[in-house]
Amino acid sequence: MYDWLIVGAGFAGSVLAERIATERDQKVLIIDRRPHIGGNAYDKYDDAGVLMHQYGPHIFHTNSDAIVEHLSKFTEWRPYEHRVLGRVDDKLVPIPINRTTLNELYGLDLKTDEDAAAFLESRAEPVEEIRTSEDVVVSKVGRELYEKFFRGYTQKQWGLDPSELDKSVTARVPTRTNTDDRYFTDTHQIMPKHGYTRMFERMLDHPNIQIMLNADFREVRETAQFKRLIFTGPIDEFFDFRFGRLPYRSLRFEHRSLEQEQFQPVATVNYPQTEDYTRITEYKHLTGQTHPNTTITYEYPAATGDPYYPVPRPENQELYRRYQALANETADVHFVGRLATYRYYNMDQVVGQALAEFRRIQESVPMYDTP
Ligand code: FAD
C-alpha cells in the first residue's frame, strides 16, 4: 500500500514525489508510461556520446531565487545565456528583433535606442482594437517585419494564420531597440551541470520513492494500492475524454549526429520563412560539452503526436474549464503540471506550481489517515 501514487515523472510529479517522501516521510509510487524519468526535459548521451535533449531544447531560466534554491539540492549549474539567430532573406540575424537585426536586414546604421524606436514607429501600422496575434505584431513593427519574422513561423508552428490566433501567442515575443541579443532576460539563466536526467535521478533517489517506468495509469490503477493520487497527465484523458479532446499542437523531432565539431554559431537558428522545420538546435552550446562530434535537432510542427502546446483559442479554454470543474469535484486527486492544467508552462513555473501544491497538501491533507 502506497500513501501516494504519482502519475508522470516530469518536473511536476518528481518535485512532489521528493517533497512528500522527504517532508512527510510517506511512501510514493511514481509511474511514467515513457521508458525514462524527466518528462519532456529528459536528456541523454546519444550513440556518439553527445548529451542531447530527446524532446527538443530545454533552457532553464527564471526570476525566482526560491526555485533555483530548491533545485540546487539536486544539481550544480553552469551559466548559460541562450541566443537565437533567424535565417531571414539569406542572412543570419538576432531574434528577438533588436537594433542589430534592423541594421543588418536593411543595411542601416541605427546608432541609438531612439533611432531604432523611431524606425519601428515609422513602420508600425495603427490597429484600432488589438485582438489577434497579427494585430499585436503589425501594430508594433509593421507588416513587412511581420511577414518576414512572424507570419510564416506562426503558420508553421500552429497550422493557423496569426490572424486566427489569440493575441496572447505573440504577445510573448519582445522587440528590442537596444543590441541585447539574449533570448531571455531573467535573473537566473543556468543549465544543470550534468544534465536534467541526472538532476531527476538525484531528486527521486529516496528510500520512500519507488519508480515504475513503461507503466500507464490505466493499467497501474487496476493493481496498485494507494490512498491518494497526483495526476500530471492530460486532464481530458483522466476523464476518458468525456467532453471531447483538448486540442494540442505537436512536434516531430529529427535528431542528427554529425561528424564535425560545430554546426552553427549559436544554440538555435530559427527558420521563419520557407523551410518545413521551424528551428535547428545544436546541444553543445547549451551543455558546454567538448566533443569531436555534434548533435542537432530539426523541429517539424505537427497536428498529431505527443501533446506539446495547448492551442490557445478561447473555445479550448472553455472546454478545459469544464474538465477543471470535474477535477474540483474529484476528491483525493491532485491535478498538477502542464498537461493536467492545459497550459503552456516553462519548467520553472511547473516547479513553482508543484511546490505550491505541496504547501496546500501540507495544510489540508492529514498526515495519518484515521482508520
Ligand atoms: P511533462 O514533462 O510532460 O511530464 C509529464 C509526464 O507524465 C510525461 O513524462 C508523460 O509520459 C507522463 N504521463 C502522462 N500521462 C500518463 C499516464 N496516463 N500514465 C503514465 N504516465 C503518464 N520550458 C522551459 O522552461 N524552457 C525551455 O526551453 C522549454 N522548452 C520546451 C521545448 C519544447 C519543444 C516543449 C514541448 C516544452 C518546452 N518547455 C520548456 C516546457 C517544459 O517541457 C515543461 O514546462 C515541463 O516539461 C513540464 O513538466 P510536467 O511535469 O508538467 O510535464
Short mmCIF file of C-alpha atoms and ligand atoms in Angstrom, two decimals:
data_model
loop_
_atom_site.label_atom_id
_atom_site.label_comp_id
_atom_site.label_asym_id
_atom_site.label_seq_id
_atom_site.Cartn_x
_atom_site.Cartn_y
_atom_site.Cartn_z
CA MET A 1 0.00 0.00 0.00
CA TYR A 2 1.43 3.36 -1.06
CA ASP A 3 0.39 6.63 0.54
CA TRP A 4 0.58 8.30 -2.87
CA LEU A 5 0.51 7.29 -6.49
CA ILE A 6 2.05 9.96 -8.71
CA VAL A 7 1.34 9.72 -12.43
CA GLY A 8 4.12 11.29 -14.53
CA ALA A 9 7.82 11.62 -13.66
CA GLY A 10 8.38 15.06 -15.19
CA PHE A 11 9.02 18.20 -13.15
CA ALA A 12 5.52 18.28 -11.62
CA GLY A 13 5.49 14.65 -10.47
CA SER A 14 9.14 14.42 -9.43
CA VAL A 15 9.18 17.64 -7.38
CA LEU A 16 6.09 16.47 -5.48
CA ALA A 17 7.42 12.91 -5.01
CA GLU A 18 10.58 14.24 -3.38
CA ARG A 19 8.74 16.70 -1.13
CA ILE A 20 6.24 14.09 0.08
CA ALA A 21 8.91 11.44 0.63
CA THR A 22 11.22 13.80 2.48
CA GLU A 23 8.92 16.13 4.41
CA ARG A 24 6.00 13.78 5.13
CA ASP A 25 8.02 10.55 5.28
CA GLN A 26 5.30 8.85 3.23
CA LYS A 27 5.58 6.10 0.62
CA VAL A 28 5.31 7.18 -3.01
CA LEU A 29 4.96 5.17 -6.20
CA ILE A 30 5.79 7.36 -9.20
CA ILE A 31 4.99 5.98 -12.64
CA ASP A 32 5.57 7.09 -16.21
CA ARG A 33 4.43 5.49 -19.43
CA ARG A 34 7.66 6.50 -21.09
CA PRO A 35 10.78 4.38 -20.55
CA HIS A 36 12.52 7.17 -18.61
CA ILE A 37 12.10 9.82 -15.92
CA GLY A 38 12.33 13.60 -16.53
CA GLY A 39 9.25 14.07 -18.74
CA ASN A 40 9.91 16.41 -21.63
CA ALA A 41 13.09 17.69 -20.00
CA TYR A 42 14.72 14.24 -20.38
CA ASP A 43 18.25 14.35 -21.79
CA LYS A 44 20.70 11.58 -22.61
CA TYR A 45 24.09 10.79 -24.14
CA ASP A 46 23.39 9.56 -27.69
CA ASP A 47 25.35 6.81 -29.50
CA ALA A 48 28.11 9.28 -30.39
CA GLY A 49 28.40 10.32 -26.73
CA VAL A 50 26.86 13.79 -27.13
CA LEU A 51 24.46 15.00 -24.42
CA MET A 52 21.19 15.86 -26.19
CA HIS A 53 17.55 16.63 -25.36
CA GLN A 54 15.14 13.98 -26.64
CA TYR A 55 12.14 16.33 -26.72
CA GLY A 56 13.76 19.48 -28.07
CA PRO A 57 15.94 22.11 -26.40
CA HIS A 58 15.15 22.88 -22.76
CA ILE A 59 16.74 26.06 -21.44
CA PHE A 60 16.36 26.87 -17.79
CA HIS A 61 15.60 30.49 -16.94
CA THR A 62 13.74 32.05 -14.04
CA ASN A 63 13.43 35.14 -11.87
CA SER A 64 12.69 33.07 -8.78
CA ASP A 65 15.52 32.64 -6.25
CA ALA A 66 13.39 30.13 -4.33
CA ILE A 67 13.00 27.80 -7.33
CA VAL A 68 16.73 27.85 -8.07
CA GLU A 69 17.44 27.23 -4.40
CA HIS A 70 15.12 24.24 -4.34
CA LEU A 71 16.55 22.62 -7.48
CA SER A 72 20.11 23.32 -6.31
CA LYS A 73 19.66 20.50 -3.77
CA PHE A 74 19.83 18.11 -6.71
CA THR A 75 22.22 19.70 -9.18
CA GLU A 76 25.09 22.08 -9.70
CA TRP A 77 24.69 24.57 -12.52
CA ARG A 78 26.57 26.06 -15.41
CA PRO A 79 25.84 29.62 -16.53
CA TYR A 80 24.28 29.74 -19.98
CA GLU A 81 22.64 32.63 -21.83
CA HIS A 82 20.55 31.49 -24.76
CA ARG A 83 20.99 33.21 -28.12
CA VAL A 84 18.89 32.67 -31.21
CA LEU A 85 19.50 33.74 -34.80
CA GLY A 86 16.93 33.76 -37.56
CA ARG A 87 17.65 32.89 -41.18
CA VAL A 88 15.82 35.69 -42.94
CA ASP A 89 16.38 36.65 -46.59
CA ASP A 90 19.56 34.53 -46.53
CA LYS A 91 21.00 36.48 -43.61
CA LEU A 92 21.52 35.27 -40.02
CA VAL A 93 20.11 37.97 -37.73
CA PRO A 94 19.37 38.16 -33.99
CA ILE A 95 15.97 37.09 -32.65
CA PRO A 96 14.12 38.74 -30.90
CA ILE A 97 14.40 41.62 -33.36
CA ASN A 98 16.84 44.19 -31.98
CA ARG A 99 18.84 47.12 -33.36
CA THR A 100 21.44 44.80 -34.90
CA THR A 101 18.66 42.87 -36.66
CA LEU A 102 17.34 46.08 -38.23
CA ASN A 103 20.78 47.33 -39.24
CA GLU A 104 21.77 44.01 -40.84
CA LEU A 105 18.48 43.42 -42.58
CA TYR A 106 18.08 46.90 -44.05
CA GLY A 107 21.75 47.95 -44.35
CA LEU A 108 21.11 50.73 -41.82
CA ASP A 109 23.29 52.40 -39.24
CA LEU A 110 20.86 53.00 -36.37
CA LYS A 111 23.10 54.07 -33.51
CA THR A 112 20.83 54.53 -30.51
CA ASP A 113 17.70 53.07 -28.94
CA GLU A 114 15.86 56.20 -30.05
CA ASP A 115 16.95 55.65 -33.69
CA ALA A 116 15.65 52.08 -33.62
CA ALA A 117 12.42 53.07 -31.88
CA ALA A 118 11.82 55.79 -34.48
CA PHE A 119 12.47 53.31 -37.29
CA LEU A 120 10.00 50.79 -35.87
CA GLU A 121 7.47 53.52 -35.25
CA SER A 122 7.70 54.65 -38.85
CA ARG A 123 6.88 51.07 -39.92
CA ALA A 124 4.20 50.28 -37.33
CA GLU A 125 0.60 50.33 -38.52
CA PRO A 126 -2.06 51.55 -36.13
CA VAL A 127 -4.60 48.85 -35.27
CA GLU A 128 -7.80 50.03 -33.64
CA GLU A 129 -8.50 47.05 -31.44
CA ILE A 130 -5.76 44.50 -30.84
CA ARG A 131 -7.39 41.06 -30.86
CA THR A 132 -5.20 38.66 -32.81
CA SER A 133 -1.51 37.80 -32.98
CA GLU A 134 -1.31 39.56 -36.33
CA ASP A 135 -2.65 42.77 -34.75
CA VAL A 136 -0.03 42.62 -31.98
CA VAL A 137 2.91 42.38 -34.35
CA VAL A 138 1.70 44.64 -37.16
CA SER A 139 0.92 47.39 -34.65
CA LYS A 140 4.40 47.10 -33.14
CA VAL A 141 6.73 46.60 -36.11
CA GLY A 142 4.66 46.91 -39.28
CA ARG A 143 3.61 44.46 -41.97
CA GLU A 144 6.99 43.82 -43.60
CA LEU A 145 8.76 42.60 -40.45
CA TYR A 146 5.59 40.73 -39.54
CA GLU A 147 5.76 38.84 -42.83
CA LYS A 148 9.50 38.16 -42.56
CA PHE A 149 9.66 37.02 -38.93
CA PHE A 150 6.23 36.09 -37.63
CA ARG A 151 3.70 35.07 -40.21
CA GLY A 152 5.44 32.02 -41.71
CA TYR A 153 6.82 30.90 -38.35
CA THR A 154 3.43 31.12 -36.68
CA GLN A 155 1.71 29.36 -39.58
CA LYS A 156 4.20 26.51 -39.28
CA GLN A 157 4.10 26.40 -35.51
CA TRP A 158 0.33 26.40 -35.11
CA GLY A 159 -1.02 25.41 -38.51
CA LEU A 160 -3.06 28.60 -38.25
CA ASP A 161 -2.61 32.10 -39.62
CA PRO A 162 -1.70 34.67 -36.92
CA SER A 163 -4.96 36.45 -37.75
CA GLU A 164 -6.78 33.38 -36.34
CA LEU A 165 -4.74 33.20 -33.14
CA ASP A 166 -5.33 34.94 -29.86
CA LYS A 167 -3.16 37.99 -29.17
CA SER A 168 -1.50 36.17 -26.25
CA VAL A 169 0.51 33.94 -28.62
CA THR A 170 2.84 36.60 -29.98
CA ALA A 171 2.48 38.98 -27.06
CA ARG A 172 5.28 36.82 -25.62
CA VAL A 173 7.73 37.83 -28.39
CA PRO A 174 9.51 41.02 -27.44
CA THR A 175 11.06 43.52 -29.84
CA ARG A 176 14.08 45.47 -28.64
CA THR A 177 15.61 48.76 -29.62
CA ASN A 178 18.97 48.05 -27.94
CA THR A 179 21.56 45.47 -29.03
CA ASP A 180 20.86 42.90 -26.28
CA ASP A 181 20.80 39.64 -28.22
CA ARG A 182 19.97 37.31 -25.34
CA TYR A 183 16.77 35.37 -25.87
CA PHE A 184 15.81 35.63 -22.20
CA THR A 185 16.37 38.43 -19.71
CA ASP A 186 15.66 36.50 -16.47
CA THR A 187 17.96 36.95 -13.49
CA HIS A 188 18.85 33.23 -13.49
CA GLN A 189 19.94 31.71 -16.80
CA ILE A 190 21.58 28.40 -15.98
CA MET A 191 21.68 24.76 -17.06
CA PRO A 192 22.02 21.71 -14.79
CA LYS A 193 25.73 20.98 -14.94
CA HIS A 194 25.37 17.23 -15.54
CA GLY A 195 22.06 17.40 -17.37
CA TYR A 196 18.38 17.26 -16.43
CA THR A 197 18.12 13.47 -16.15
CA ARG A 198 20.95 13.36 -13.58
CA MET A 199 19.09 16.05 -11.60
CA PHE A 200 15.86 13.99 -11.69
CA GLU A 201 17.75 10.84 -10.64
CA ARG A 202 19.03 12.62 -7.56
CA MET A 203 15.60 14.09 -6.80
CA LEU A 204 13.96 10.67 -6.88
CA ASP A 205 16.74 8.82 -5.06
CA HIS A 206 14.93 8.34 -1.74
CA PRO A 207 14.02 5.16 0.16
CA ASN A 208 10.34 6.23 0.26
CA ILE A 209 10.14 6.56 -3.54
CA GLN A 210 9.62 3.69 -5.95
CA ILE A 211 9.78 4.37 -9.68
CA MET A 212 7.90 2.31 -12.27
CA LEU A 213 8.54 3.03 -15.96
CA ASN A 214 6.72 1.90 -19.11
CA ALA A 215 3.66 1.96 -16.87
CA ASP A 216 0.41 3.60 -17.91
CA PHE A 217 -2.01 4.82 -15.26
CA ARG A 218 -4.86 2.93 -16.94
CA GLU A 219 -3.08 -0.35 -16.14
CA VAL A 220 -1.48 0.57 -12.82
CA ARG A 221 -4.74 1.81 -11.32
CA GLU A 222 -6.10 -1.76 -11.56
CA THR A 223 -3.37 -3.29 -9.43
CA ALA A 224 -1.56 -0.68 -7.34
CA GLN A 225 -2.89 0.12 -3.89
CA PHE A 226 -2.68 3.77 -2.95
CA LYS A 227 -4.53 6.27 -0.78
CA ARG A 228 -4.12 9.46 -2.78
CA LEU A 229 -3.36 10.35 -6.33
CA ILE A 230 -1.36 13.11 -8.01
CA PHE A 231 -2.06 13.19 -11.73
CA THR A 232 0.26 15.13 -14.07
CA GLY A 233 -1.00 13.62 -17.35
CA PRO A 234 -3.63 15.07 -19.70
CA ILE A 235 -6.76 16.05 -17.77
CA ASP A 236 -9.12 15.10 -20.64
CA GLU A 237 -7.60 11.61 -20.73
CA PHE A 238 -8.18 11.21 -16.97
CA PHE A 239 -11.88 11.77 -17.56
CA ASP A 240 -11.96 9.46 -20.62
CA PHE A 241 -12.39 12.45 -22.98
CA ARG A 242 -15.94 12.81 -21.71
CA PHE A 243 -16.42 16.28 -23.23
CA GLY A 244 -14.11 15.69 -26.21
CA ARG A 245 -10.36 16.10 -26.69
CA LEU A 246 -8.43 19.19 -25.67
CA PRO A 247 -6.54 20.24 -28.81
CA TYR A 248 -2.74 20.23 -28.78
CA ARG A 249 -0.09 21.09 -31.30
CA SER A 250 2.66 18.52 -31.57
CA LEU A 251 6.21 18.33 -32.92
CA ARG A 252 8.27 15.80 -34.79
CA PHE A 253 11.92 15.86 -33.79
CA GLU A 254 14.58 14.80 -36.27
CA HIS A 255 17.86 14.24 -34.42
CA ARG A 256 21.08 14.13 -36.44
CA SER A 257 24.52 13.13 -35.27
CA LEU A 258 27.26 14.86 -37.27
CA GLU A 259 30.96 14.07 -37.53
CA GLN A 260 32.04 17.67 -37.13
CA GLU A 261 32.76 19.74 -34.08
CA GLN A 262 30.27 22.56 -34.67
CA PHE A 263 27.28 23.04 -36.94
CA GLN A 264 26.04 26.59 -36.31
CA PRO A 265 27.24 29.69 -34.43
CA VAL A 266 24.56 29.66 -31.69
CA ALA A 267 22.39 27.03 -29.99
CA THR A 268 19.25 27.73 -32.02
CA VAL A 269 18.66 29.04 -35.52
CA ASN A 270 15.04 29.80 -36.40
CA TYR A 271 13.68 29.41 -39.93
CA PRO A 272 10.69 31.73 -40.16
CA GLN A 273 10.34 31.62 -43.93
CA THR A 274 10.09 28.71 -46.40
CA GLU A 275 11.53 25.56 -44.77
CA ASP A 276 9.15 22.98 -43.26
CA TYR A 277 11.02 22.98 -39.96
CA THR A 278 10.83 25.88 -37.51
CA ARG A 279 14.26 25.66 -35.95
CA ILE A 280 17.50 23.73 -35.61
CA THR A 281 19.21 23.38 -32.23
CA GLU A 282 22.78 22.30 -31.54
CA TYR A 283 23.06 21.00 -27.98
CA LYS A 284 26.75 21.51 -27.29
CA HIS A 285 26.12 25.26 -27.00
CA LEU A 286 23.67 24.56 -24.16
CA THR A 287 25.63 21.91 -22.36
CA GLY A 288 29.16 23.23 -22.83
CA GLN A 289 30.29 19.72 -23.75
CA THR A 290 33.58 19.37 -25.63
CA HIS A 291 33.40 16.57 -28.20
CA PRO A 292 34.68 16.00 -31.76
CA ASN A 293 31.09 15.25 -32.91
CA THR A 294 27.94 17.30 -32.55
CA THR A 295 24.19 16.57 -32.41
CA ILE A 296 21.44 18.75 -33.82
CA THR A 297 17.65 18.57 -33.87
CA TYR A 298 15.24 19.76 -36.53
CA GLU A 299 11.75 20.57 -35.25
CA TYR A 300 8.76 19.98 -37.51
CA PRO A 301 5.42 21.12 -36.09
CA ALA A 302 2.68 18.53 -36.45
CA ALA A 303 -1.06 18.23 -35.95
CA THR A 304 -0.79 14.78 -34.38
CA GLY A 305 1.62 13.15 -31.95
CA ASP A 306 2.56 13.76 -28.31
CA PRO A 307 0.69 16.70 -26.75
CA TYR A 308 3.12 19.64 -26.53
CA TYR A 309 1.43 23.02 -26.89
CA PRO A 310 -2.20 23.69 -25.86
CA VAL A 311 -3.81 25.52 -28.80
CA PRO A 312 -4.59 28.99 -27.43
CA ARG A 313 -8.15 29.60 -28.56
CA PRO A 314 -10.99 30.73 -26.28
CA GLU A 315 -13.19 27.69 -27.04
CA ASN A 316 -10.36 25.39 -25.89
CA GLN A 317 -10.08 27.27 -22.58
CA GLU A 318 -13.83 26.86 -22.22
CA LEU A 319 -13.53 23.10 -22.75
CA TYR A 320 -10.69 22.96 -20.22
CA ARG A 321 -12.83 24.77 -17.67
CA ARG A 322 -15.43 22.00 -17.93
CA TYR A 323 -12.76 19.42 -17.15
CA GLN A 324 -11.41 21.63 -14.37
CA ALA A 325 -14.87 21.70 -12.78
CA LEU A 326 -14.91 17.89 -12.80
CA ALA A 327 -11.42 17.85 -11.29
CA ASN A 328 -12.54 20.14 -8.47
CA GLU A 329 -15.25 17.63 -7.59
CA THR A 330 -12.89 14.66 -7.58
CA ALA A 331 -11.78 14.03 -4.01
CA ASP A 332 -8.25 12.88 -3.15
CA VAL A 333 -6.86 13.58 -6.63
CA HIS A 334 -4.49 16.49 -7.25
CA PHE A 335 -4.07 17.74 -10.82
CA VAL A 336 -0.68 19.37 -11.35
CA GLY A 337 1.61 20.24 -14.29
CA ARG A 338 1.20 21.45 -17.84
CA LEU A 339 -0.97 18.60 -19.13
CA ALA A 340 -3.28 18.43 -16.13
CA THR A 341 -3.89 22.19 -16.19
CA TYR A 342 -3.84 22.58 -20.01
CA ARG A 343 -1.38 25.47 -20.06
CA TYR A 344 1.98 26.10 -21.60
CA TYR A 345 4.29 26.43 -18.63
CA ASN A 346 8.04 26.78 -18.55
CA MET A 347 9.93 24.40 -16.32
CA ASP A 348 10.40 26.90 -13.51
CA GLN A 349 6.68 27.64 -13.49
CA VAL A 350 5.86 23.95 -13.14
CA VAL A 351 8.33 23.65 -10.26
CA GLY A 352 6.63 26.66 -8.63
CA GLN A 353 3.21 25.11 -9.21
CA ALA A 354 4.33 21.79 -7.68
CA LEU A 355 5.84 23.49 -4.62
CA ALA A 356 2.62 25.50 -4.14
CA GLU A 357 0.58 22.28 -4.40
CA PHE A 358 2.83 20.71 -1.78
CA ARG A 359 2.13 23.61 0.59
CA ARG A 360 -1.62 23.07 0.04
CA ILE A 361 -1.21 19.35 0.73
CA GLN A 362 0.64 20.13 3.95
CA GLU A 363 -2.20 22.40 5.04
CA SER A 364 -5.13 20.22 4.03
CA VAL A 365 -4.17 16.55 3.88
CA PRO A 366 -3.84 14.90 7.29
CA MET A 367 -0.56 13.13 7.93
CA TYR A 368 -2.23 9.96 9.18
CA ASP A 369 -5.49 8.63 7.85
CA THR A 370 -7.99 7.82 10.55
CA PRO A 371 -8.78 4.09 10.49
P1 FAD B 1 5.93 16.60 -18.59
O1 FAD B 1 7.36 16.92 -18.59
O2 FAD B 1 5.24 16.43 -19.90
O3 FAD B 1 5.72 15.28 -17.73
C1 FAD B 1 4.50 14.58 -17.69
C2 FAD B 1 4.81 13.09 -17.73
O4 FAD B 1 3.60 12.37 -17.47
C3 FAD B 1 5.31 12.60 -19.07
O5 FAD B 1 6.60 12.02 -18.93
C4 FAD B 1 4.26 11.60 -19.53
O6 FAD B 1 4.82 10.47 -20.19
C5 FAD B 1 3.63 11.18 -18.21
N1 FAD B 1 2.25 10.70 -18.37
C6 FAD B 1 1.20 11.37 -18.90
N2 FAD B 1 0.09 10.64 -18.86
C7 FAD B 1 0.43 9.46 -18.27
C8 FAD B 1 -0.28 8.26 -17.95
N3 FAD B 1 -1.59 8.13 -18.22
N4 FAD B 1 0.38 7.24 -17.35
C9 FAD B 1 1.71 7.35 -17.07
N5 FAD B 1 2.44 8.45 -17.36
C10 FAD B 1 1.81 9.50 -17.95
N6 FAD B 1 10.44 25.02 -20.59
C11 FAD B 1 11.45 25.83 -20.21
O7 FAD B 1 11.46 26.31 -19.07
N7 FAD B 1 12.47 26.14 -21.07
C12 FAD B 1 12.53 25.64 -22.34
O8 FAD B 1 13.46 25.93 -23.08
C13 FAD B 1 11.47 24.77 -22.75
N8 FAD B 1 11.49 24.25 -24.00
C14 FAD B 1 10.47 23.42 -24.38
C15 FAD B 1 10.53 22.90 -25.67
C16 FAD B 1 9.52 22.08 -26.12
C17 FAD B 1 9.60 21.53 -27.51
C18 FAD B 1 8.42 21.79 -25.26
C19 FAD B 1 7.29 20.93 -25.75
C20 FAD B 1 8.38 22.29 -23.98
C21 FAD B 1 9.41 23.12 -23.52
N9 FAD B 1 9.41 23.64 -22.22
C22 FAD B 1 10.42 24.47 -21.83
C23 FAD B 1 8.34 23.32 -21.26
C24 FAD B 1 8.69 22.10 -20.38
O9 FAD B 1 8.83 20.97 -21.19
C25 FAD B 1 7.57 21.89 -19.35
O10 FAD B 1 7.44 23.03 -18.53
C26 FAD B 1 7.80 20.71 -18.41
O11 FAD B 1 8.22 19.58 -19.08
C27 FAD B 1 6.51 20.43 -17.68
O12 FAD B 1 6.65 19.38 -16.75
P2 FAD B 1 5.40 18.48 -16.41
O13 FAD B 1 5.84 17.56 -15.34
O14 FAD B 1 4.19 19.31 -16.19
O15 FAD B 1 5.08 17.68 -17.78
#
